[in-house]
């Protein structure tokens, strides 16, 4: 029996001598009794069967006809294996009317409907829409696109028992029903819970309704009792006020009676005080007159003393004048004697004129030297003035440079005021530090070109630009303690490295980097003190960071790869290059440069240094000129001294020449003065006697005045004592009066307060009386009692007496309630608050509550029924699941075993498994195919995207072959599945198809292909059929199959002899 029917469609250019037609179809059939004469009819039957079951994409039935077919042609499918049908072959005929676009169906030549045909086909387990049975060429891609769920259904329909797919559908339906029932139960449960909760809330509302009523009743009772309690409180208060008013009235009377004796005593003391004050005034007048007389006497005594002193002083003056005259006479006589002796000893004058002339010549020579020295001095002064002007000009230029530095300081002061204040402090306290301290780096740095300032400011952080640089840790601690801790200034400070980094050479020469557009390192762009430069080199590696131009930015990728620089600058950007610690990849980042703010002010230090050297030279010249001036002054001083000596000598010679005449004149003058002094004489004894007499007379007068003054003083003292006694008496009287007045004022004040209190109490009594009447009236109104009505005796607790004479009492029902206003108000507030909490209540609450209770009972019964139904469905699911899932797992395991073996034979790997995410979601079960065609990859799920077209074709064919032995359908059709395969896979697949399809007890296999490889293996159980068609095909009426067979036999028989 032939199991494989192979149709081959090939377009060939064969020689006409071979008698082979242009288009051939090859077919291998299950039935070994199919004749070549029926080949075309069989192909038509297969094709029309596919069209019948909607495998084609044509919408019009006439499109299903092959080219050359006529209207009303029919397609028959005979030859079903007897194993599938006991009553013989089933022949299905379809007649197509092209003109009317209609189809007519026949089963065993009996007219029928398409529905009956479909039922008969389904009974034979023919599933043309199942890609596991019918796989046309245009559906290969769709097979790969099949979802796992669709593939499971196709496999169940194709090879599973008839009930497997039915069980699966039942499970899905049961599961859907179960979900619906679960949802329904859940919804009803939730609704029931809500109803119960709502009823619970309503239950509380009902209870609250009655609770609110109880609170309102209690509030009504409290409001009725409150006026009576309020009245009783006011009445008691009225009695208390009345009693207090009477007591205060008695106090007022007693105070008024106590004031009368005090008033009389105060009047008596006031009269006594007036008498004492009059006496004190009289005594004060007498004391004043006596004191005036004492003063007059003292003035006279003082004048007498002064007169005595004048007399004594005049006598002393005359004595001194006489002593002075005697001394001058003695001195004049001695001078005359000395002059006479000198005159006697004076030699006769010799000829001194030659000496005087010589000295005159020397004087002239000295004068000439002095004039020459003064001329040189004037020249030196002019030279000094010139140098000073030049020095001033140089200083002005240096000041201009300093002004540029001041601009830096102004920027520092505006931006960082604390740092600027710290700079001023440092300049005034440098003596506190052992080593040199450098001002903030932004002040010590000097850019050689201010256009490069942006590189420095972008490289060095602002915190370090405003940092002070120290050479000693101890100095830095002193500075920070003083500035940060004491002055509370926010400043930064750093320490320069102990070993200098300022002159350290870069790791790469600049000449190597010039090819990339670099023109300098950062260190060469500015000047700074060595410690500052050392710190910047150590901290920011400015000697390793090059600066480039726009040319550098254009070739930045090459620069990064070749130079391996960590940081670099281009014209307007900063680049930072890092190497990843994990991947060792080079990562670069760039940022735009910010505009410079602080270092744009540039000072030409070289020019400033030249100016300072020029200034030093000027100072040196000034010192030389000053030295010359000092030498000239010394020379001039020496000449002046010499001139003075010569003049002195000349003067002495001239004096010697006139000395005798001068001495004689002096002696004559002194003798005249002596004669005048001797004539002016004075009698001192007479003068002393006269002065003594006058002094005695004055002393007698003075003694008399002293006696009178003593008497006056005694009288004045006596008057003072009398006055003091009077003052003491007056003070005692005043003190007593003040005490009495104070007591009187205290009693008066107490009286006024008592009277005021009496008035207030009386007014309060009247007010309380009126209030009692009002409260009694209101209390009766609350209890609905008239003014004449009496409360029954059984409801009375007490009969208080009220001011208006009415008798009343609160009801006995009030006995259980509080008896104070505070307690009643507190209880009222509490009850009102509780009552106010019961909002939204109405009498219909109880009715709604009862109605809802009935609904809850009804829902509970319905929910029980639903749960019973749900348990029944779950039991059915469990039973059907056991019948479906276990056979399915065994079936998938068999498919997987064969599928894996097929792939292993191709040196590839593949597996098939039953896949689901949730065992309860039966509509989500599916068959997952995973394959791999290379040893270096992992198993991947078969999808339209991951594998190539050839790989999908191979996987599809191997899966279909894995189903072959398990298949229970009568035949399987595969159309041009080998189109996308490479030759190797195509040969392997063909061999597997032959080996699998030619086994015993397998379904008939139709394999349609337009081409086959050479030297393929063929089995005796294969039938190869060639279907001829093409533009050069013979007309049907000229087709003679027997003639073709005879011709073929002749060719076959003649080939061995050739």
CSV table of N, CA and C in Angstrom, one decimal, residues 74 88 100 201 227-228 241 414 556 588 673 738 835 898 930 945 970 995:
chain,number,residue,atom,x,y,z
A,74,UNK,N,-17.7,18.6,-12.1
A,74,UNK,CA,-17.8,18.2,-10.7
A,74,UNK,C,-16.4,17.6,-10.3
A,88,UNK,N,-17.9,1.5,2.6
A,88,UNK,CA,-17.3,1.8,1.3
A,88,UNK,C,-16.9,3.2,1.2
A,100,UNK,N,-23.9,31.6,-12.9
A,100,UNK,CA,-24.8,32.0,-11.8
A,100,UNK,C,-24.1,32.1,-10.5
A,201,UNK,N,-26.4,49.6,60.4
A,201,UNK,CA,-26.4,51.0,60.6
A,201,UNK,C,-27.8,51.5,61.0
A,227,UNK,N,-35.5,77.2,85.8
A,227,UNK,CA,-36.0,78.5,86.3
A,227,UNK,C,-36.2,78.5,87.8
A,228,UNK,N,-36.7,77.4,88.4
A,228,UNK,CA,-36.9,77.3,89.8
A,228,UNK,C,-35.6,77.3,90.6
A,241,UNK,N,-27.3,89.7,100.1
A,241,UNK,CA,-27.0,91.1,99.8
A,241,UNK,C,-27.7,92.1,100.8
A,414,UNK,N,32.9,93.1,47.2
A,414,UNK,CA,31.5,93.0,46.8
A,414,UNK,C,31.0,91.6,46.8
A,556,UNK,N,38.6,66.6,18.7
A,556,UNK,CA,38.6,66.2,20.1
A,556,UNK,C,38.6,64.6,20.3
A,588,UNK,N,33.8,60.4,28.3
A,588,UNK,CA,34.2,61.8,28.3
A,588,UNK,C,33.0,62.6,28.5
A,673,UNK,N,78.9,156.4,88.4
A,673,UNK,CA,77.8,155.6,88.9
A,673,UNK,C,77.9,155.4,90.4
A,738,UNK,N,0.2,115.6,111.1
A,738,UNK,CA,0.2,114.7,109.9
A,738,UNK,C,-0.3,113.3,110.2
A,835,UNK,N,-28.2,64.7,72.1
A,835,UNK,CA,-29.4,64.8,71.2
A,835,UNK,C,-29.0,65.3,69.8
A,898,UNK,N,8.8,12.5,20.1
A,898,UNK,CA,9.1,12.3,18.7
A,898,UNK,C,9.7,13.6,18.1
A,930,UNK,N,9.5,25.0,21.3
A,930,UNK,CA,10.8,25.7,21.5
A,930,UNK,C,11.8,25.0,20.7
A,945,UNK,N,8.9,35.9,14.2
A,945,UNK,CA,9.9,36.9,14.2
A,945,UNK,C,11.3,36.4,14.6
A,970,UNK,N,-7.9,10.7,8.0
A,970,UNK,CA,-7.7,9.8,6.9
A,970,UNK,C,-6.5,10.3,6.1
A,995,UNK,N,10.4,8.3,5.7
A,995,UNK,CA,10.5,7.3,6.7
A,995,UNK,C,9.2,7.2,7.6
